[in-house]
mmCIF file of C-alpha atoms in Angstrom:
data_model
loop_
_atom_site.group_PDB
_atom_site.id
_atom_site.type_symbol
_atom_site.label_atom_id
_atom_site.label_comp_id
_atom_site.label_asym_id
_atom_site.label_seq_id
_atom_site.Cartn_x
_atom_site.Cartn_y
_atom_site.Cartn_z
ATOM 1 C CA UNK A 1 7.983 -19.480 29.629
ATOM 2 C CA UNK A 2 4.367 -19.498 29.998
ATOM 3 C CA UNK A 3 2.326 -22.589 29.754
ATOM 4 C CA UNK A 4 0.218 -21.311 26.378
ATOM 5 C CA UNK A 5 4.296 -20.685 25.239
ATOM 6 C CA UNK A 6 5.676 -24.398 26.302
ATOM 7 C CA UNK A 7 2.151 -25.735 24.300
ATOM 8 C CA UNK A 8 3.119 -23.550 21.130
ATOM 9 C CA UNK A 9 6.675 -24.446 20.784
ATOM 10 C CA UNK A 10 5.767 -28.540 22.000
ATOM 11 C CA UNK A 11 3.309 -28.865 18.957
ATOM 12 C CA UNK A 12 5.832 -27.925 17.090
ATOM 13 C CA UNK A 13 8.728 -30.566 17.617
ATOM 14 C CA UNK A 14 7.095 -33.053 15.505
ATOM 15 C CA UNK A 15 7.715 -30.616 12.027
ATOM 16 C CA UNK A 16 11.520 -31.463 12.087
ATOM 17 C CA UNK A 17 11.741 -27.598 11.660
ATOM 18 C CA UNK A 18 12.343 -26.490 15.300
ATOM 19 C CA UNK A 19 15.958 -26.060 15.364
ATOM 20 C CA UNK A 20 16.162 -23.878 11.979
ATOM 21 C CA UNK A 21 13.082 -21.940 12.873
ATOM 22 C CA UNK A 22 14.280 -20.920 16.535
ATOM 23 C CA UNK A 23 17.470 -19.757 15.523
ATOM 24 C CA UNK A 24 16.319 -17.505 12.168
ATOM 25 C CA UNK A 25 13.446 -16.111 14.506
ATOM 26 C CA UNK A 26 14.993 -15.550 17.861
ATOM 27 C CA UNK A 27 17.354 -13.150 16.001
ATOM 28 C CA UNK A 28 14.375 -11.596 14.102
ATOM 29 C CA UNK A 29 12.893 -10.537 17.213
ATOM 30 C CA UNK A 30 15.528 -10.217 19.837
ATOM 31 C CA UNK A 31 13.539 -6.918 20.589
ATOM 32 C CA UNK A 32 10.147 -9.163 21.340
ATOM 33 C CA UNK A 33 8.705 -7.759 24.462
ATOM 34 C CA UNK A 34 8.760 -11.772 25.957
ATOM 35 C CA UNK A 35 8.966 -15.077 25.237
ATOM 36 C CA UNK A 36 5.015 -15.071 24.390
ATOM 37 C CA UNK A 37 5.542 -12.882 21.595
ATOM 38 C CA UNK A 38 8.268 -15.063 20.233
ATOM 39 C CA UNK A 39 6.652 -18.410 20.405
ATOM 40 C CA UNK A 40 3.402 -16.626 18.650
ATOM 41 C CA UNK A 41 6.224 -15.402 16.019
ATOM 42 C CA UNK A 42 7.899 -19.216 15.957
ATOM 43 C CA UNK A 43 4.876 -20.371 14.965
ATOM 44 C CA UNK A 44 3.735 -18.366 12.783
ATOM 45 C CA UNK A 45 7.133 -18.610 10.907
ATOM 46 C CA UNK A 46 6.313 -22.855 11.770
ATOM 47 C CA UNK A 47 2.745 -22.476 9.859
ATOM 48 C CA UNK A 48 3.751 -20.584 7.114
ATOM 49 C CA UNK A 49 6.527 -22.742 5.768
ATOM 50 C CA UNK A 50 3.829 -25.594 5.752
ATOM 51 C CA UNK A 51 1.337 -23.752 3.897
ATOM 52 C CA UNK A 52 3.795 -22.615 1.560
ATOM 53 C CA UNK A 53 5.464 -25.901 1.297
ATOM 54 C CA UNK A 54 8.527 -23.930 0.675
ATOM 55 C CA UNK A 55 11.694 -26.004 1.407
ATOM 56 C CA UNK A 56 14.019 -25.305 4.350
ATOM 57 C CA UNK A 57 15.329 -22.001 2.996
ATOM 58 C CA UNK A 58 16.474 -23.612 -0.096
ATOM 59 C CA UNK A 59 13.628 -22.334 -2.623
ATOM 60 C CA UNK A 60 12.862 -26.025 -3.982
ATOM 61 C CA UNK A 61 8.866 -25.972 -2.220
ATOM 62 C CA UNK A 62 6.529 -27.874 -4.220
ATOM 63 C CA UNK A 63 4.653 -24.631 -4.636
ATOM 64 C CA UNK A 64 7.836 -22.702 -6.426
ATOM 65 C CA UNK A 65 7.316 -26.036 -8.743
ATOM 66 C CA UNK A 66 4.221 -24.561 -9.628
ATOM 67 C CA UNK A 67 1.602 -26.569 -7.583
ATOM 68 C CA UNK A 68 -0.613 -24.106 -6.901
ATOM 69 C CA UNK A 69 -4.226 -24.553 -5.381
ATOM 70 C CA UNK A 70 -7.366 -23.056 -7.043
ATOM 71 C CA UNK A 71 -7.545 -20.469 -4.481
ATOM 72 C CA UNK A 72 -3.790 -19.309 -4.652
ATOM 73 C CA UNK A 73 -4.402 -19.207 -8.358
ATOM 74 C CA UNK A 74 -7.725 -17.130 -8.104
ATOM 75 C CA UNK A 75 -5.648 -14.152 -6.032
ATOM 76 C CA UNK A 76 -3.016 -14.546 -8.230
ATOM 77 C CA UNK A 77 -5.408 -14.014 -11.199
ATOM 78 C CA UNK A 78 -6.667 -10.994 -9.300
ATOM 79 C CA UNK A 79 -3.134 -9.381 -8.462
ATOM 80 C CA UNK A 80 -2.891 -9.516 -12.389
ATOM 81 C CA UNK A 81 -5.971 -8.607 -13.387
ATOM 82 C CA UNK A 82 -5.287 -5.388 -11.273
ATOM 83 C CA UNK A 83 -1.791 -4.310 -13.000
ATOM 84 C CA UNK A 84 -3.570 -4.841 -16.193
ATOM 85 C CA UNK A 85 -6.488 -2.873 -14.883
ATOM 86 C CA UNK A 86 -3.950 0.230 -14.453
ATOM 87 C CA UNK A 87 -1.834 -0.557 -17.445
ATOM 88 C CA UNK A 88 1.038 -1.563 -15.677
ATOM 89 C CA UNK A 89 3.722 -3.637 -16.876
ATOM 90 C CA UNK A 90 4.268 -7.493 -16.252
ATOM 91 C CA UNK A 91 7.187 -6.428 -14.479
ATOM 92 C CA UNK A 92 4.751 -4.992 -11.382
ATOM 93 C CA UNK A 93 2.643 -8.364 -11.440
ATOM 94 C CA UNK A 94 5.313 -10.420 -11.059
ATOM 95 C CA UNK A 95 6.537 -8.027 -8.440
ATOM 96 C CA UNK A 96 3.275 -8.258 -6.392
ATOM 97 C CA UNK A 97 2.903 -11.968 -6.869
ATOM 98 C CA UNK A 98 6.051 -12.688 -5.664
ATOM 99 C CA UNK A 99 5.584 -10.250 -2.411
ATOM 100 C CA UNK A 100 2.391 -12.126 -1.818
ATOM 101 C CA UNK A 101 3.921 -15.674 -2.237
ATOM 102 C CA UNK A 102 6.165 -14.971 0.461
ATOM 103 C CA UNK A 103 4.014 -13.082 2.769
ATOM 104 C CA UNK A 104 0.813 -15.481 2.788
ATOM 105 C CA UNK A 105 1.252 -18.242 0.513
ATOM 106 C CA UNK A 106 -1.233 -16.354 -1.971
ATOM 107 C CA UNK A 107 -3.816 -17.109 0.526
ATOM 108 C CA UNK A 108 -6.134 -14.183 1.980
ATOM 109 C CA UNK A 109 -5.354 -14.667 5.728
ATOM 110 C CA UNK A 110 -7.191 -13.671 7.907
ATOM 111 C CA UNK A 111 -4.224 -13.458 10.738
ATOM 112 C CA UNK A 112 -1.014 -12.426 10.626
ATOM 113 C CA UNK A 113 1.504 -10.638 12.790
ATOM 114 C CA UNK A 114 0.089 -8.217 14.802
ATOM 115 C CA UNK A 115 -2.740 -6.889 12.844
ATOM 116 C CA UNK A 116 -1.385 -8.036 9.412
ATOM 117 C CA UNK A 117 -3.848 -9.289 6.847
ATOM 118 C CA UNK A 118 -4.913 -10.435 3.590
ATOM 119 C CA UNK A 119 -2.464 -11.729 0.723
ATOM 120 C CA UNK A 120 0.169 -8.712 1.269
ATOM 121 C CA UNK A 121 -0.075 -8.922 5.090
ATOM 122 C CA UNK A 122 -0.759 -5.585 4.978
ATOM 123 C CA UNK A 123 -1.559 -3.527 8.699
ATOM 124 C CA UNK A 124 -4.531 -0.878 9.221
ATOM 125 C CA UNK A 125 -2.362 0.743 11.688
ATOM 126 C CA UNK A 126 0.433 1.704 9.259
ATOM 127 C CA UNK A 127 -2.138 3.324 6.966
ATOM 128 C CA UNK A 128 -2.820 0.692 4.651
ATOM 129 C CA UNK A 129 -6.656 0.622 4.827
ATOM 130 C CA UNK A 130 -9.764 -1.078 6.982
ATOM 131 C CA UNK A 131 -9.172 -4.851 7.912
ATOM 132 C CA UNK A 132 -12.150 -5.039 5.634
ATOM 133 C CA UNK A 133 -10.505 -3.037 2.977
ATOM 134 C CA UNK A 134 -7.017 -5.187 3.311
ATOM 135 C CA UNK A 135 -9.109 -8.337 3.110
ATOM 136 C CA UNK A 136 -10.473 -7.808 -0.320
ATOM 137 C CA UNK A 137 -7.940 -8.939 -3.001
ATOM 138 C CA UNK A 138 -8.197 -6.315 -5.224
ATOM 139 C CA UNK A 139 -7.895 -3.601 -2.802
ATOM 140 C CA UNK A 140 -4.705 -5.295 -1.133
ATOM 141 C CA UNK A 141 -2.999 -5.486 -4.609
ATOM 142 C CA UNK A 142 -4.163 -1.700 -5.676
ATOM 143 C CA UNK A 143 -2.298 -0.923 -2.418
ATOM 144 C CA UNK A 144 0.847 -2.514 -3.246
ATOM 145 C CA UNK A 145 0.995 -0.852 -6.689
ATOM 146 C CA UNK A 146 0.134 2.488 -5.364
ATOM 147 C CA UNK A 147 2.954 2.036 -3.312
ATOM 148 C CA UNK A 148 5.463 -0.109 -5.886
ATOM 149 C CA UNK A 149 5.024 3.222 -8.504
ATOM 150 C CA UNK A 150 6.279 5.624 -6.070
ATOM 151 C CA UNK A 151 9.834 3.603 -6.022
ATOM 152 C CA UNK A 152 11.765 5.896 -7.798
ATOM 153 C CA UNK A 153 13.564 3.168 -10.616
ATOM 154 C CA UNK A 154 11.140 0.066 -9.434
ATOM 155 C CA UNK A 155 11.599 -1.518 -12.970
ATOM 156 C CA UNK A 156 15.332 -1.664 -13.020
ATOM 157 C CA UNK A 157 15.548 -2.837 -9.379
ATOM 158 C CA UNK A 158 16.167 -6.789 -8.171
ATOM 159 C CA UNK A 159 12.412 -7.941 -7.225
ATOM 160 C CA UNK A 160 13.851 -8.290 -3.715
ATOM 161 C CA UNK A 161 14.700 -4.899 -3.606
ATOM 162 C CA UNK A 162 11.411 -3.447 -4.835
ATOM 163 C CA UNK A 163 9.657 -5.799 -2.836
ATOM 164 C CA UNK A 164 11.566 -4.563 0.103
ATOM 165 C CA UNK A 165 10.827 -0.938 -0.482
ATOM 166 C CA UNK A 166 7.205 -1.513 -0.425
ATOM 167 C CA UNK A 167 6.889 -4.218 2.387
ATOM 168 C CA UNK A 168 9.686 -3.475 5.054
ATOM 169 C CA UNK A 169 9.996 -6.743 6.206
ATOM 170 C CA UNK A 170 12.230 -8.415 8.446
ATOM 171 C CA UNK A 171 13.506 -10.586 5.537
ATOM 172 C CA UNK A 172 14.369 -8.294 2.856
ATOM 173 C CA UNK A 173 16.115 -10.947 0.431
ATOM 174 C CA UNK A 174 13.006 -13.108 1.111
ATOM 175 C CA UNK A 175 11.596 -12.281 -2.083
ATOM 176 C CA UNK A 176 13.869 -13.409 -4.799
ATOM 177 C CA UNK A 177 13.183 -16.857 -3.834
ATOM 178 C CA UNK A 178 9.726 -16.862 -5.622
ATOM 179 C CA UNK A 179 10.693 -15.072 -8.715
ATOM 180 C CA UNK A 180 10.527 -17.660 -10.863
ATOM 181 C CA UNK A 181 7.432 -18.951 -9.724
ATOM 182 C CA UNK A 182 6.039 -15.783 -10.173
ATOM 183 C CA UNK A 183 7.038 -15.126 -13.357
ATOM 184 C CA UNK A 184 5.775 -18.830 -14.097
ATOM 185 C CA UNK A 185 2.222 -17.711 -12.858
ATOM 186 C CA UNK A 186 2.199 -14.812 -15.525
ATOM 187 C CA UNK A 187 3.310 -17.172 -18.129
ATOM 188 C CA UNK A 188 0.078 -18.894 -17.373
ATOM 189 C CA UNK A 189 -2.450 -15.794 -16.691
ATOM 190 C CA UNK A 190 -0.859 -12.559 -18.188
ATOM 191 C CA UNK A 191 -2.294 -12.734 -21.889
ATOM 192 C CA UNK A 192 -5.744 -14.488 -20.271
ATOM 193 C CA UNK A 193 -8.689 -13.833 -21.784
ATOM 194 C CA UNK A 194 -10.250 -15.405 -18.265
ATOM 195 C CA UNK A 195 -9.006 -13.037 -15.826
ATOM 196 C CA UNK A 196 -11.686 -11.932 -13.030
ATOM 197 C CA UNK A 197 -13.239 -8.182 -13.573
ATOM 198 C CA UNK A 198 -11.930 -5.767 -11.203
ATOM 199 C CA UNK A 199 -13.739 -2.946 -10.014
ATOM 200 C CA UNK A 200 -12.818 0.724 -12.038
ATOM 201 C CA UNK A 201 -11.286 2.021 -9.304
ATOM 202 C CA UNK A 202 -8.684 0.111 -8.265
ATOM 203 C CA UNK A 203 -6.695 2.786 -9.642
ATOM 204 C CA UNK A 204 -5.748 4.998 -12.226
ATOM 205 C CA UNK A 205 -5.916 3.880 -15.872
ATOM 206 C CA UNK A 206 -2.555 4.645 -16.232
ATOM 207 C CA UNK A 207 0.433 4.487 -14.083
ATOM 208 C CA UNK A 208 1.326 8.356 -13.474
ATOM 209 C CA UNK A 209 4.279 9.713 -15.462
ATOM 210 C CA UNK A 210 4.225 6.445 -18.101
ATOM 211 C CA UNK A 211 3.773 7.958 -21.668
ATOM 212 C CA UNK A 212 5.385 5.979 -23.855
ATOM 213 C CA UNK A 213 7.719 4.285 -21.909
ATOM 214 C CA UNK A 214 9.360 7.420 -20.622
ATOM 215 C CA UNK A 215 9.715 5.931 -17.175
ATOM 216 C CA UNK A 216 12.257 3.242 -18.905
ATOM 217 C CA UNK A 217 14.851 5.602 -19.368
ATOM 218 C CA UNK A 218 14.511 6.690 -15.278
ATOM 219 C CA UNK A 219 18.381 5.373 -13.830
ATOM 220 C CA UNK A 220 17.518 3.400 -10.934
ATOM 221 C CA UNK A 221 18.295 5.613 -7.896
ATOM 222 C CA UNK A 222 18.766 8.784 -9.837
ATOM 223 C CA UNK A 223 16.845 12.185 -10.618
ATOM 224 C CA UNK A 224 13.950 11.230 -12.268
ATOM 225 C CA UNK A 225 13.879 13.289 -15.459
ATOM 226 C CA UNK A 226 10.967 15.402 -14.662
ATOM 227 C CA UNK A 227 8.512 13.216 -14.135
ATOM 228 C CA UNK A 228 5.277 14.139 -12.072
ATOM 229 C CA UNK A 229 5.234 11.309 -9.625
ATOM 230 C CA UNK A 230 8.369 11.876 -8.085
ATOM 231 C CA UNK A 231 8.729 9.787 -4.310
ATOM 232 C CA UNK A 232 7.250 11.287 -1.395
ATOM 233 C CA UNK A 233 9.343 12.767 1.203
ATOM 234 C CA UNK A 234 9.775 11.740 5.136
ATOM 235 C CA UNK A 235 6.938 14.193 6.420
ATOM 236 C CA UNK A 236 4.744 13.474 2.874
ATOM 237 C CA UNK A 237 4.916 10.226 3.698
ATOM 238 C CA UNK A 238 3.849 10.789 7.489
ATOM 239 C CA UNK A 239 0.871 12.599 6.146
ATOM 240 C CA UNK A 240 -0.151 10.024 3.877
ATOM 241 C CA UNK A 241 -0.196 7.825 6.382
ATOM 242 C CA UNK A 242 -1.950 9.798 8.836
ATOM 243 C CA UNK A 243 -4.544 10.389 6.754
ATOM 244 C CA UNK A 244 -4.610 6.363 5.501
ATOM 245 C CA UNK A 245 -5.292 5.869 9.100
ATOM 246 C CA UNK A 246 -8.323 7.797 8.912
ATOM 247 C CA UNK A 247 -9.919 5.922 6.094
ATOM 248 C CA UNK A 248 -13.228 4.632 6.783
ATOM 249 C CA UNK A 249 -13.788 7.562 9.661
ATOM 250 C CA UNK A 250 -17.221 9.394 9.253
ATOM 251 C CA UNK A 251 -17.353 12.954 7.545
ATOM 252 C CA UNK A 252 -18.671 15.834 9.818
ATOM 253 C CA UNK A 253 -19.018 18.770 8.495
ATOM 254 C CA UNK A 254 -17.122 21.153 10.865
ATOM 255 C CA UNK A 255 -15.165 17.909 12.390
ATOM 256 C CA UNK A 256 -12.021 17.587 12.685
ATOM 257 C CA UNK A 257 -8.692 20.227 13.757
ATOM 258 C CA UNK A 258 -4.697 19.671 14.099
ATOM 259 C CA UNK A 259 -5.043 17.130 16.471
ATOM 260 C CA UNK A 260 -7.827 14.665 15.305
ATOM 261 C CA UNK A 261 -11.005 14.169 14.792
ATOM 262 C CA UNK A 262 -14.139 16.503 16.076
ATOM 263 C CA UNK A 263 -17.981 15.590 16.764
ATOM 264 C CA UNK A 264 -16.862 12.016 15.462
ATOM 265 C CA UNK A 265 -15.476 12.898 12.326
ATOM 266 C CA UNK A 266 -13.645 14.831 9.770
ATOM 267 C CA UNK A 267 -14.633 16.856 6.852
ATOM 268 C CA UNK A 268 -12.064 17.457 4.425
ATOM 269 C CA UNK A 269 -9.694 20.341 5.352
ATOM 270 C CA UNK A 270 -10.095 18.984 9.025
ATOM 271 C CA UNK A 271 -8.435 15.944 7.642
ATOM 272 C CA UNK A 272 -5.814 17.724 5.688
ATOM 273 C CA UNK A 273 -4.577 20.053 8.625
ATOM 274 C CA UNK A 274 -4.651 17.138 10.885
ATOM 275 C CA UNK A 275 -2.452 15.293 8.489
ATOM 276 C CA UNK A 276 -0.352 18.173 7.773
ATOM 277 C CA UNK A 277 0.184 19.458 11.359
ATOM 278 C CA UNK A 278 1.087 15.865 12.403
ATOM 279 C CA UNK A 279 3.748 15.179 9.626
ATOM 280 C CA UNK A 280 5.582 18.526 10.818
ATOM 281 C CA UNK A 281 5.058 17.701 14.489
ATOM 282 C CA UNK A 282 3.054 20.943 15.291
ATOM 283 C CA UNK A 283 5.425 23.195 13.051
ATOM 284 C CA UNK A 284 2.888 23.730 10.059
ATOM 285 C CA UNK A 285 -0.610 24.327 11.043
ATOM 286 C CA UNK A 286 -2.994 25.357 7.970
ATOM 287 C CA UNK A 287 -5.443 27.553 7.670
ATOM 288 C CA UNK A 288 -9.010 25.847 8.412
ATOM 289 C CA UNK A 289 -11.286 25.717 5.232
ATOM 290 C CA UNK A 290 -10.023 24.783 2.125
ATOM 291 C CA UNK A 291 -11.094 27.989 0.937
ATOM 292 C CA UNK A 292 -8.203 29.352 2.717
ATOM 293 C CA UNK A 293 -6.098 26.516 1.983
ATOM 294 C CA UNK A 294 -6.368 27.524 -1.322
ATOM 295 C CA UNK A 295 -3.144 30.220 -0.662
ATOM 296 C CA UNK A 296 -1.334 27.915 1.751
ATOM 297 C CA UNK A 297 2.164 26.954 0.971
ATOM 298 C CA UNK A 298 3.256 27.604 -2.699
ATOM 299 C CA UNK A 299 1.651 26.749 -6.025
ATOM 300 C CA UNK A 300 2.659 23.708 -7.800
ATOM 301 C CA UNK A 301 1.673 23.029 -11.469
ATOM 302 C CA UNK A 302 -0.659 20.153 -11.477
ATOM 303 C CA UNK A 303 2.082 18.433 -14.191
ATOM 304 C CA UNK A 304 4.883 18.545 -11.215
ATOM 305 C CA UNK A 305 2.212 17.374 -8.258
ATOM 306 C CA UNK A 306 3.678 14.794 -5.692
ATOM 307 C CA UNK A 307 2.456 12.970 -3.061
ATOM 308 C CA UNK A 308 1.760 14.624 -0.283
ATOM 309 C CA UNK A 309 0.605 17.978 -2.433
ATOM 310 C CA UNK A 310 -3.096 19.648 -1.133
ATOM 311 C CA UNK A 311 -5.354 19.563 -4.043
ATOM 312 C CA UNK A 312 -7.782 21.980 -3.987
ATOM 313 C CA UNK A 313 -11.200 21.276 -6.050
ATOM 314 C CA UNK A 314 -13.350 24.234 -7.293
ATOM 315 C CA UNK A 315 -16.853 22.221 -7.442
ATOM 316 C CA UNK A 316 -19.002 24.411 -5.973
ATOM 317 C CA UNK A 317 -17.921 27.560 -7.612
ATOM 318 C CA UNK A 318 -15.811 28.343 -3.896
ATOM 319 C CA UNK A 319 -13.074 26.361 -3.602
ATOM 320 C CA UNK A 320 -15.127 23.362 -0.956
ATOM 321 C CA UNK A 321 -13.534 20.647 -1.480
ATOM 322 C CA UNK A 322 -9.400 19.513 -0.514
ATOM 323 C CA UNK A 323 -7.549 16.031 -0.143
ATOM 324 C CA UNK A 324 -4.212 14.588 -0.035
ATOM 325 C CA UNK A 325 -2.267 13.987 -3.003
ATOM 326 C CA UNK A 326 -1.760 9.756 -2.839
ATOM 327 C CA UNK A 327 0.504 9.537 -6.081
ATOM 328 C CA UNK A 328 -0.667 7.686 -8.918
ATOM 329 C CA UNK A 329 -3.351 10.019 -9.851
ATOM 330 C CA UNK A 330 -5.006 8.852 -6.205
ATOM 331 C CA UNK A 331 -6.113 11.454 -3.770
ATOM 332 C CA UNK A 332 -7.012 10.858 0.155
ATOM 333 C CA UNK A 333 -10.356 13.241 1.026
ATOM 334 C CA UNK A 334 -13.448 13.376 3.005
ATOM 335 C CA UNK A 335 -15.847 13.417 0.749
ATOM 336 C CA UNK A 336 -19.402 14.563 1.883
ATOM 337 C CA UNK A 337 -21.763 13.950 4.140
ATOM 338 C CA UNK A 338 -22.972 10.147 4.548
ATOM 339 C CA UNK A 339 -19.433 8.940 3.478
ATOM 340 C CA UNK A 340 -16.452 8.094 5.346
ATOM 341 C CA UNK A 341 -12.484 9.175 4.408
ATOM 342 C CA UNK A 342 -11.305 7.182 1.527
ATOM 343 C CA UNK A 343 -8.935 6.950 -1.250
ATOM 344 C CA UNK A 344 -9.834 7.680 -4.325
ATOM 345 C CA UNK A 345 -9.139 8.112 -8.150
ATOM 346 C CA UNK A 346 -8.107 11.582 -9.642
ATOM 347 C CA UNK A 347 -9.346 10.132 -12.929
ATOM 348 C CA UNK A 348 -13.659 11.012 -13.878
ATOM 349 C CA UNK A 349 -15.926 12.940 -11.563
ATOM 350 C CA UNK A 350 -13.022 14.931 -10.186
ATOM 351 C CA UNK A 351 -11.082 16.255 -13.402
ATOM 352 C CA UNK A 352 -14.382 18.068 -14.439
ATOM 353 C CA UNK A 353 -13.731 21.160 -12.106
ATOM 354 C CA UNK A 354 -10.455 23.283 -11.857
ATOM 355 C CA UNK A 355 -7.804 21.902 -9.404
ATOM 356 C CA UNK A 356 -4.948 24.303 -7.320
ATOM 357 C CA UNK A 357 -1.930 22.029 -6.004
ATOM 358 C CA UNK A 358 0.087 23.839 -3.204
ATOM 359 C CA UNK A 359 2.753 22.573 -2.003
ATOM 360 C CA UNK A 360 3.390 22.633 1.877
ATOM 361 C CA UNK A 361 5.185 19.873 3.010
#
């Protein structure tokens, strides 16, 4: 063991947590490249049940009490404000907050494992945004519910288990021990006249395929009635996160092909066939303006779109615009010139021109 490792795990013999720790995270990450990697991950697992103040894996922290610092309970007011933002249920707040309780202690973190950040300990490299963009609150929590709607039967599921499908982590029954202090956080905030103002476009104002509570009838891992927003598949779901991994990357016009990024950038069907060609590993390469896009794969009324879909845009009268179909009325694009790839709302400037939806994934 390195002397930085010997350090690590020496400061932390003093917590009285050492022996519980070592064991639950030496299994965790049997696969850890060395014993560096694992004292980083001891600690980390060290740090976080301090600033949690959760108990030793019994649930009884002071925090699930409801002690909660002014800071905790300004992101938690923000994870709110954004469900109510979108028109989402109290359900998917107490969802989020939970996920966030266990993953940072409802505290924007600037650190994490690997290159997780923010309250969701969310990565840039998996396609969740910027460090910048997974920093802000808002953004983080618009991320998570993008990604919480597309859970085919979220509302029915255990909050573990939704949790889980969004996060992936390591400890997928991790979750249920903050449900009841999440739930006792929207006691206190949901019907707040006091919550913070969240920018428009944190999302949609509706969650897609919720018109009068048609989603409640959806059976929990069954066929989904019809709906629009029905969950991506394997490769839509690569090419989602392709193009995630793009966001923030300067538009060229001209730029990009299959493999990448041109003169520094993309413009917008560069980024599509990129993300397309790379979901099918080389098998599906599209046509190169979104012009000729346009007759790629099959059409797909825009009432049945799904993530992953091309959405063509007629707004200059040609067919010149394309993105990625994000789910929840969200699209992936490069926009123009002097912007950079981004997520976006379906909902305002773009619904004012006619849209095609082809299918090809």
């Amino acid at each position: 063991m390195s002397r930085r490792a010997r350090r690590i795990t020496g400061a932390l013999l003093p917590l009285g947590l050492v022996g519980v720790l070592i064991a639950l995270t030496l299994t965790a990450v049997g696969a850890a490249q060395n014993e560096e990697e694992v004292a980083r991950t001891v600690l980390q697992a060290a740090c976080s049940g301090i600033t949690t103040g959760a108990g030793a894996g019994d649930g009884t922290g002071t925090q699930q009490s409801g002690r909660w610092d002014s800071e905790q309970r300004d992101n938690a007011k923000v994870v709110i404000a954004v469900a109510k933002k979108r028109h989402l249920p109290a359900r998917a707040a107490q969802i989020a907050l939970a996920t966030a309780m266990q993953e940072s202690g409802l505290r924007n973190l600037g650190h994490g494992d690997r290159d997780s950040l923010g309250l969701f300990q969310q990565r840039p490299s998996q396609g969740w945004g910027t460090p910048a963009h997974v920093r802000e609150p808002a953004y983080a929590a618009g991320q998570f519910y993008d990604r919480l709607v597309e859970v085919r039967g979220w509302r029915q599921m255990p909050l573990t288990r939704a949790a889980q499908k969004v996060q992936r982590s390591l400890y997928p029954d991790a979750y249920a021990r903050w449900e009841k202090a999440a739930q006792r956080l929207l006691d206190d905030y949901w019907s707040s006249a006091r919550l913070p103002d969240v920018p428009d476009d944190v999302g949609p104002a509706v969650e897609a395929g919720d018109t009068g509570g048609l989603l409640e009838a959806c059976r929990p891992d069954g066929e989904d009635g019809g709906l629009p927003d029905v969950p991506a598949g394997k490769r839509a779901q690569k090419a989602l996160a392709t193009a995630r991994a793009a966001i923030g990357t300067p538009y060229v016009w001209g730029g990009g092909n299959q493999h990448g990024p041109t003169h520094g950038g993309y413009d917008c069907s560069g980024l599509t066939q990129h993300a397309v060609y790379t979901a099918t590993e080389g098998k599906t390469l599209l046509p190169r303006t979104s012009r000729t896009q346009k007759t790629a794969g099959r059409h797909v009324p825009e009432n049945r779109m799904r993530p992953g879909d091309l959405i063509l845009i007629d707004n200059d009268g040609n067919w010149g615009h394309v993105g990625l179909y994000a789910g929840n009325h969200r699209m992936i694009h490069a926009p123009r010139t002097g912007k950079t790839v981004e997520e976006t709302s379906l909902t305002g400037y773009w619904e004012r021109f006619p849209w095609e939806v082809r299918r090809v994934l």
